[in-house]
PDB file of C-alpha atoms in Angstrom:
ATOM      1  CA  MET A  14      -1.580  76.115 137.603  1.00 52.00           C
ATOM      2  CA  ALA A  15      -3.035  79.079 135.757  1.00 61.00           C
ATOM      3  CA  GLU A  16      -6.465  80.271 136.827  1.00 64.00           C
ATOM      4  CA  VAL A  17      -9.100  79.556 134.200  1.00 76.00           C
ATOM      5  CA  ASN A  18     -12.450  81.314 134.054  1.00 84.00           C
ATOM      6  CA  ASN A  19     -15.752  79.541 133.557  1.00 87.00           C
ATOM      7  CA  GLU A  20     -16.740  79.648 129.870  1.00 82.00           C
ATOM      8  CA  THR A  21     -20.336  79.486 128.604  1.00 85.00           C
ATOM      9  CA  LYS A  22     -18.992  78.291 125.229  1.00 81.00           C
ATOM     10  CA  ASN A  23     -18.234  74.967 126.962  1.00 82.00           C
ATOM     11  CA  VAL A  24     -21.876  74.498 128.030  1.00 87.00           C
ATOM     12  CA  SER A  25     -24.126  72.926 125.430  1.00 86.00           C
ATOM     13  CA  SER A  26     -27.141  70.805 124.701  1.00 88.00           C
ATOM     14  CA  ALA A  27     -26.892  68.178 121.960  1.00 90.00           C
ATOM     15  CA  LYS A  28     -29.128  67.493 118.988  1.00 91.00           C
ATOM     16  CA  GLY A  29     -29.112  64.829 116.316  1.00 91.00           C
ATOM     17  CA  ILE A  30     -27.965  65.782 112.842  1.00 90.00           C
ATOM     18  CA  ALA A  31     -30.983  66.538 110.656  1.00 89.00           C
ATOM     19  CA  GLY A  32     -31.811  63.740 108.241  1.00 88.00           C
ATOM     20  CA  GLY A  33     -30.413  60.890 110.325  1.00 92.00           C
ATOM     21  CA  TYR A  34     -28.643  60.579 113.639  1.00 95.00           C
ATOM     22  CA  TRP A  35     -28.919  57.026 115.072  1.00 97.00           C
ATOM     23  CA  PHE A  36     -27.560  54.167 112.972  1.00 97.00           C
ATOM     24  CA  THR A  37     -27.230  50.478 113.888  1.00 98.00           C
ATOM     25  CA  ALA A  38     -25.494  47.495 112.299  1.00 98.00           C
ATOM     26  CA  PRO A  39     -24.629  43.874 113.063  1.00 97.00           C
ATOM     27  CA  LEU A  40     -21.898  43.327 115.637  1.00 97.00           C
ATOM     28  CA  GLY A  41     -18.479  43.259 113.968  1.00 96.00           C
ATOM     29  CA  THR A  42     -19.306  45.902 111.356  1.00 98.00           C
ATOM     30  CA  SER A  43     -16.410  48.288 110.709  1.00 97.00           C
ATOM     31  CA  LEU A  44     -16.769  51.286 113.053  1.00 97.00           C
ATOM     32  CA  PRO A  45     -15.909  54.909 112.252  1.00 95.00           C
ATOM     33  CA  SER A  46     -12.883  56.451 113.940  1.00 91.00           C
ATOM     34  CA  ALA A  47     -13.416  60.065 112.834  1.00 89.00           C
ATOM     35  CA  ILE A  48     -16.488  62.288 112.482  1.00 85.00           C
ATOM     36  CA  ASN A  49     -16.167  62.544 108.701  1.00 87.00           C
ATOM     37  CA  ASP A  50     -15.769  58.799 108.115  1.00 92.00           C
ATOM     38  CA  VAL A  51     -18.435  57.393 105.814  1.00 94.00           C
ATOM     39  CA  LEU A  52     -20.411  54.746 107.696  1.00 96.00           C
ATOM     40  CA  ASP A  53     -20.167  51.173 106.494  1.00 98.00           C
ATOM     41  CA  THR A  54     -23.133  50.313 104.245  1.00 98.00           C
ATOM     42  CA  LYS A  55     -24.341  47.812 106.880  1.00 98.00           C
ATOM     43  CA  PHE A  56     -25.357  50.727 109.136  1.00 98.00           C
ATOM     44  CA  VAL A  57     -29.063  51.578 108.851  1.00 97.00           C
ATOM     45  CA  ASN A  58     -30.639  54.915 109.800  1.00 97.00           C
ATOM     46  CA  GLN A  59     -33.242  54.026 112.451  1.00 97.00           C
ATOM     47  CA  GLY A  60     -35.279  57.204 111.995  1.00 95.00           C
ATOM     48  CA  PHE A  61     -36.664  59.516 114.611  1.00 95.00           C
ATOM     49  CA  LEU A  62     -36.016  58.964 118.313  1.00 96.00           C
ATOM     50  CA  SER A  63     -38.205  60.455 121.049  1.00 94.00           C
ATOM     51  CA  GLU A  64     -37.474  63.902 122.479  1.00 93.00           C
ATOM     52  CA  ASP A  65     -35.665  62.185 125.383  1.00 94.00           C
ATOM     53  CA  GLY A  66     -32.884  61.220 122.954  1.00 93.00           C
ATOM     54  CA  ILE A  67     -30.390  58.597 124.108  1.00 95.00           C
ATOM     55  CA  ASN A  68     -29.803  58.217 127.829  1.00 93.00           C
ATOM     56  CA  PHE A  69     -26.513  56.588 128.852  1.00 93.00           C
ATOM     57  CA  SER A  70     -26.541  55.084 132.351  1.00 91.00           C
ATOM     58  CA  ASP A  71     -23.807  53.880 134.690  1.00 86.00           C
ATOM     59  CA  GLU A  72     -24.254  51.614 137.688  1.00 82.00           C
ATOM     60  CA  LYS A  73     -21.506  50.486 140.035  1.00 74.00           C
ATOM     61  CA  ASP A  74     -21.877  48.173 143.024  1.00 74.00           C
ATOM     62  CA  THR A  75     -19.225  48.153 145.729  1.00 70.00           C
ATOM     63  CA  GLU A  76     -18.626  46.042 148.801  1.00 78.00           C
ATOM     64  CA  ASP A  77     -16.955  47.480 151.879  1.00 82.00           C
ATOM     65  CA  LYS A  78     -14.061  45.513 153.370  1.00 83.00           C
ATOM     66  CA  THR A  79     -13.378  45.748 157.096  1.00 84.00           C
ATOM     67  CA  ASP A  80     -10.589  44.715 159.394  1.00 84.00           C
ATOM     68  CA  LEU A  81     -11.089  42.484 162.403  1.00 82.00           C
ATOM     69  CA  ASN A  82     -12.235  45.486 164.466  1.00 85.00           C
ATOM     70  CA  GLY A  83     -15.031  46.223 162.005  1.00 81.00           C
ATOM     71  CA  GLU A  84     -13.399  49.378 160.623  1.00 86.00           C
ATOM     72  CA  LYS A  85     -13.723  49.987 156.906  1.00 86.00           C
ATOM     73  CA  VAL A  86     -10.337  49.655 155.231  1.00 84.00           C
ATOM     74  CA  ASP A  87     -11.305  49.393 151.568  1.00 82.00           C
ATOM     75  CA  SER A  88     -14.172  49.268 149.099  1.00 79.00           C
ATOM     76  CA  ALA A  89     -14.092  46.732 146.279  1.00 74.00           C
ATOM     77  CA  THR A  90     -16.090  47.080 143.087  1.00 68.00           C
ATOM     78  CA  THR A  91     -18.210  43.975 142.623  1.00 69.00           C
ATOM     79  CA  GLU A  92     -20.180  44.913 139.499  1.00 71.00           C
ATOM     80  CA  ILE A  93     -20.113  47.606 136.806  1.00 75.00           C
ATOM     81  CA  SER A  94     -23.069  47.960 134.456  1.00 85.00           C
ATOM     82  CA  LYS A  95     -23.351  50.356 131.500  1.00 92.00           C
ATOM     83  CA  GLY A  96     -26.594  50.904 129.654  1.00 94.00           C
ATOM     84  CA  MET A  97     -28.422  52.996 127.108  1.00 96.00           C
ATOM     85  CA  THR A  98     -32.112  53.845 126.742  1.00 96.00           C
ATOM     86  CA  LEU A  99     -33.924  55.271 123.711  1.00 97.00           C
ATOM     87  CA  THR A 100     -37.327  55.154 122.036  1.00 96.00           C
ATOM     88  CA  TYR A 101     -37.705  54.486 118.309  1.00 96.00           C
ATOM     89  CA  LEU A 102     -40.575  56.571 116.920  1.00 95.00           C
ATOM     90  CA  GLU A 103     -40.813  55.340 113.338  1.00 94.00           C
ATOM     91  CA  VAL A 104     -42.913  52.271 112.635  1.00 95.00           C
ATOM     92  CA  LYS A 105     -40.761  50.776 109.889  1.00 96.00           C
ATOM     93  CA  LYS A 106     -39.031  47.445 109.300  1.00 96.00           C
ATOM     94  CA  SER A 107     -35.548  48.335 110.550  1.00 96.00           C
ATOM     95  CA  ALA A 108     -36.728  49.997 113.779  1.00 96.00           C
ATOM     96  CA  GLN A 109     -39.113  47.121 114.494  1.00 96.00           C
ATOM     97  CA  ALA A 110     -36.302  44.619 113.832  1.00 96.00           C
ATOM     98  CA  GLU A 111     -34.175  46.390 116.460  1.00 96.00           C
ATOM     99  CA  GLN A 112     -36.937  45.691 118.983  1.00 96.00           C
ATOM    100  CA  TYR A 113     -38.101  42.211 117.964  1.00 95.00           C
ATOM    101  CA  GLY A 114     -35.317  40.683 115.868  1.00 95.00           C
ATOM    102  CA  GLU A 115     -34.637  40.633 112.129  1.00 94.00           C
ATOM    103  CA  ALA A 116     -36.160  37.155 111.687  1.00 95.00           C
ATOM    104  CA  ASN A 117     -39.415  38.296 113.310  1.00 96.00           C
ATOM    105  CA  VAL A 118     -40.111  41.282 111.054  1.00 96.00           C
ATOM    106  CA  THR A 119     -41.074  41.217 107.376  1.00 96.00           C
ATOM    107  CA  ASP A 120     -42.261  43.916 105.015  1.00 95.00           C
ATOM    108  CA  SER A 121     -43.833  42.395 101.917  1.00 95.00           C
ATOM    109  CA  ASN A 122     -46.664  43.375  99.569  1.00 95.00           C
ATOM    110  CA  GLY A 123     -47.451  46.473 101.621  1.00 94.00           C
ATOM    111  CA  VAL A 124     -47.761  44.620 104.940  1.00 95.00           C
ATOM    112  CA  LEU A 125     -45.355  45.111 107.849  1.00 95.00           C
ATOM    113  CA  ASP A 126     -45.562  41.889 109.886  1.00 95.00           C
ATOM    114  CA  VAL A 127     -44.036  41.994 113.400  1.00 96.00           C
ATOM    115  CA  LYS A 128     -43.912  38.953 115.672  1.00 95.00           C
ATOM    116  CA  ASP A 129     -43.000  39.371 119.362  1.00 93.00           C
ATOM    117  CA  THR A 130     -41.354  36.119 120.508  1.00 93.00           C
ATOM    118  CA  GLY A 131     -39.653  37.463 123.633  1.00 90.00           C
ATOM    119  CA  GLU A 132     -36.369  35.856 122.597  1.00 91.00           C
ATOM    120  CA  ASP A 133     -32.916  37.274 123.331  1.00 94.00           C
ATOM    121  CA  LEU A 134     -31.717  39.370 120.421  1.00 96.00           C
ATOM    122  CA  PRO A 135     -28.201  39.419 118.947  1.00 96.00           C
ATOM    123  CA  HIS A 136     -25.568  41.970 119.916  1.00 97.00           C
ATOM    124  CA  ARG A 137     -25.406  45.050 117.659  1.00 97.00           C
ATOM    125  CA  CYS A 138     -23.297  48.188 117.265  1.00 98.00           C
ATOM    126  CA  GLY A 139     -24.436  51.780 116.827  1.00 97.00           C
ATOM    127  CA  VAL A 140     -23.365  55.295 115.911  1.00 97.00           C
ATOM    128  CA  PHE A 141     -24.999  58.552 117.014  1.00 97.00           C
ATOM    129  CA  LYS A 142     -24.149  61.674 115.026  1.00 95.00           C
ATOM    130  CA  GLY A 143     -25.007  64.995 116.612  1.00 94.00           C
ATOM    131  CA  VAL A 144     -24.233  68.642 116.949  1.00 93.00           C
ATOM    132  CA  LEU A 145     -23.520  70.843 119.953  1.00 91.00           C
ATOM    133  CA  LYS A 146     -23.940  74.588 120.369  1.00 86.00           C
ATOM    134  CA  ASN A 147     -22.240  76.759 117.715  1.00 85.00           C
ATOM    135  CA  GLY A 148     -22.302  73.885 115.210  1.00 87.00           C
ATOM    136  CA  ARG A 149     -19.660  71.754 116.953  1.00 89.00           C
ATOM    137  CA  LYS A 150     -19.913  68.199 115.623  1.00 91.00           C
ATOM    138  CA  MET A 151     -20.022  65.182 117.901  1.00 93.00           C
ATOM    139  CA  MET A 152     -20.297  61.429 117.473  1.00 95.00           C
ATOM    140  CA  ILE A 153     -20.858  58.561 119.904  1.00 96.00           C
ATOM    141  CA  VAL A 154     -19.768  55.082 118.803  1.00 97.00           C
ATOM    142  CA  VAL A 155     -21.289  52.097 120.621  1.00 97.00           C
ATOM    143  CA  PRO A 156     -19.222  49.025 119.661  1.00 97.00           C
ATOM    144  CA  ASP A 157     -21.354  46.336 121.349  1.00 97.00           C
ATOM    145  CA  CYS A 158     -24.907  46.588 122.684  1.00 97.00           C
ATOM    146  CA  GLN A 159     -27.788  44.185 123.220  1.00 97.00           C
ATOM    147  CA  LEU A 160     -31.449  44.935 123.816  1.00 97.00           C
ATOM    148  CA  SER A 161     -32.227  43.931 127.395  1.00 96.00           C
ATOM    149  CA  GLU A 162     -35.688  45.384 128.045  1.00 95.00           C
ATOM    150  CA  LEU A 163     -38.696  46.747 126.182  1.00 95.00           C
ATOM    151  CA  GLY A 164     -40.954  49.278 127.850  1.00 93.00           C
ATOM    152  CA  ASP A 165     -44.734  49.112 127.730  1.00 91.00           C
ATOM    153  CA  LEU A 166     -46.443  49.526 124.365  1.00 88.00           C
ATOM    154  CA  GLN A 167     -49.446  51.773 124.892  1.00 83.00           C
ATOM    155  CA  VAL A 168     -52.035  51.581 122.145  1.00 87.00           C
ATOM    156  CA  GLY A 169     -54.477  54.451 122.463  1.00 86.00           C
ATOM    157  CA  GLY A 170     -55.572  57.814 121.187  1.00 84.00           C
ATOM    158  CA  GLY A 171     -53.033  60.584 121.620  1.00 85.00           C
ATOM    159  CA  GLU A 172     -50.166  58.183 122.353  1.00 86.00           C
ATOM    160  CA  LEU A 173     -47.282  57.430 120.029  1.00 89.00           C
ATOM    161  CA  PHE A 174     -47.067  53.808 118.906  1.00 90.00           C
ATOM    162  CA  ALA A 175     -43.592  53.321 120.391  1.00 93.00           C
ATOM    163  CA  ARG A 176     -41.712  51.420 123.095  1.00 92.00           C
ATOM    164  CA  GLU A 177     -38.748  52.498 125.179  1.00 95.00           C
ATOM    165  CA  CYS A 178     -35.740  50.238 124.519  1.00 96.00           C
ATOM    166  CA  THR A 179     -33.026  49.569 127.097  1.00 97.00           C
ATOM    167  CA  TYR A 180     -29.691  48.160 125.983  1.00 97.00           C
ATOM    168  CA  ASN A 181     -26.789  46.652 127.899  1.00 96.00           C
ATOM    169  CA  LEU A 182     -23.422  47.991 126.721  1.00 97.00           C
ATOM    170  CA  TYR A 183     -20.392  45.715 126.558  1.00 96.00           C
ATOM    171  CA  LYS A 184     -16.743  46.741 126.676  1.00 94.00           C
ATOM    172  CA  ASP A 185     -14.664  46.739 123.516  1.00 92.00           C
ATOM    173  CA  ALA A 186     -10.861  46.550 123.847  1.00 90.00           C
ATOM    174  CA  THR A 187     -10.382  49.722 121.792  1.00 89.00           C
ATOM    175  CA  LEU A 188     -13.446  51.898 122.422  1.00 91.00           C
ATOM    176  CA  GLY A 189     -14.578  50.850 125.899  1.00 91.00           C
ATOM    177  CA  CYS A 190     -18.367  50.659 126.341  1.00 93.00           C
ATOM    178  CA  TYR A 191     -18.774  53.694 124.092  1.00 93.00           C
ATOM    179  CA  LYS A 192     -16.578  56.482 122.825  1.00 93.00           C
ATOM    180  CA  ARG A 193     -17.503  60.137 122.350  1.00 91.00           C
ATOM    181  CA  PHE A 194     -15.811  62.234 119.696  1.00 90.00           C
ATOM    182  CA  ILE A 195     -16.299  66.001 120.087  1.00 87.00           C
ATOM    183  CA  TYR A 196     -14.798  68.145 117.361  1.00 85.00           C
ATOM    184  CA  GLU A 197     -13.750  71.770 117.398  1.00 77.00           C
ATOM    185  CA  SER A 198     -12.331  71.772 120.911  1.00 75.00           C
ATOM    186  CA  THR A 199     -12.592  75.093 122.754  1.00 72.00           C
ATOM    187  CA  GLU A 200      -9.156  74.525 124.333  1.00 76.00           C
ATOM    188  CA  THR A 201      -6.884  73.107 121.608  1.00 76.00           C
ATOM    189  CA  THR A 202      -6.572  73.581 117.852  1.00 75.00           C
ATOM    190  CA  ALA A 203      -6.273  70.957 115.145  1.00 70.00           C
ATOM    191  CA  SER A 204      -2.735  70.340 113.936  1.00 64.00           C
ATOM    192  CA  GLY A 205      -2.035  72.188 110.708  1.00 54.00           C
ATOM    193  CA  ALA A 206      -4.824  74.707 111.410  1.00 48.00           C
TER     194      ALA A 206
END
């Protein structure tokens, strides 16, 4: 194997694309398969997210298996859990509907009416469009997610009127729990380039 040097060009932070970076739609909406695909019209731009962005989490529980002498001979995975956490910052109908359900949010005659019923919300899908260092495009497609927890809503001076949202991610046969697309690889070139 050839020796490869560390490369700072492969180290990057990520930012959302200006003008819109987190889009959600009903489960079953046609998902993009390339960065330049136009999103299905069912996808809605959910507006600003907090500076923490989107946090993807992984949890795996294992159970040790022992032989009759008590020596560990194997470890079996008993549970795998994938999640995602983000905070919607805009107080608008679509972002409120993501937190409380479409049927519980109306915007009519200049009044945004939001009812918190505590009910389980339907599964959704999402797309994050971002950019890495040096303008490299990236996209994360979440084929199936469901809101599982709302953080505290603090109402007070100097605090944003926002709640942290935690989602469970569910595996899709094609994309897994989520799929990352990172364009302009630093190690290969596009065919025909």
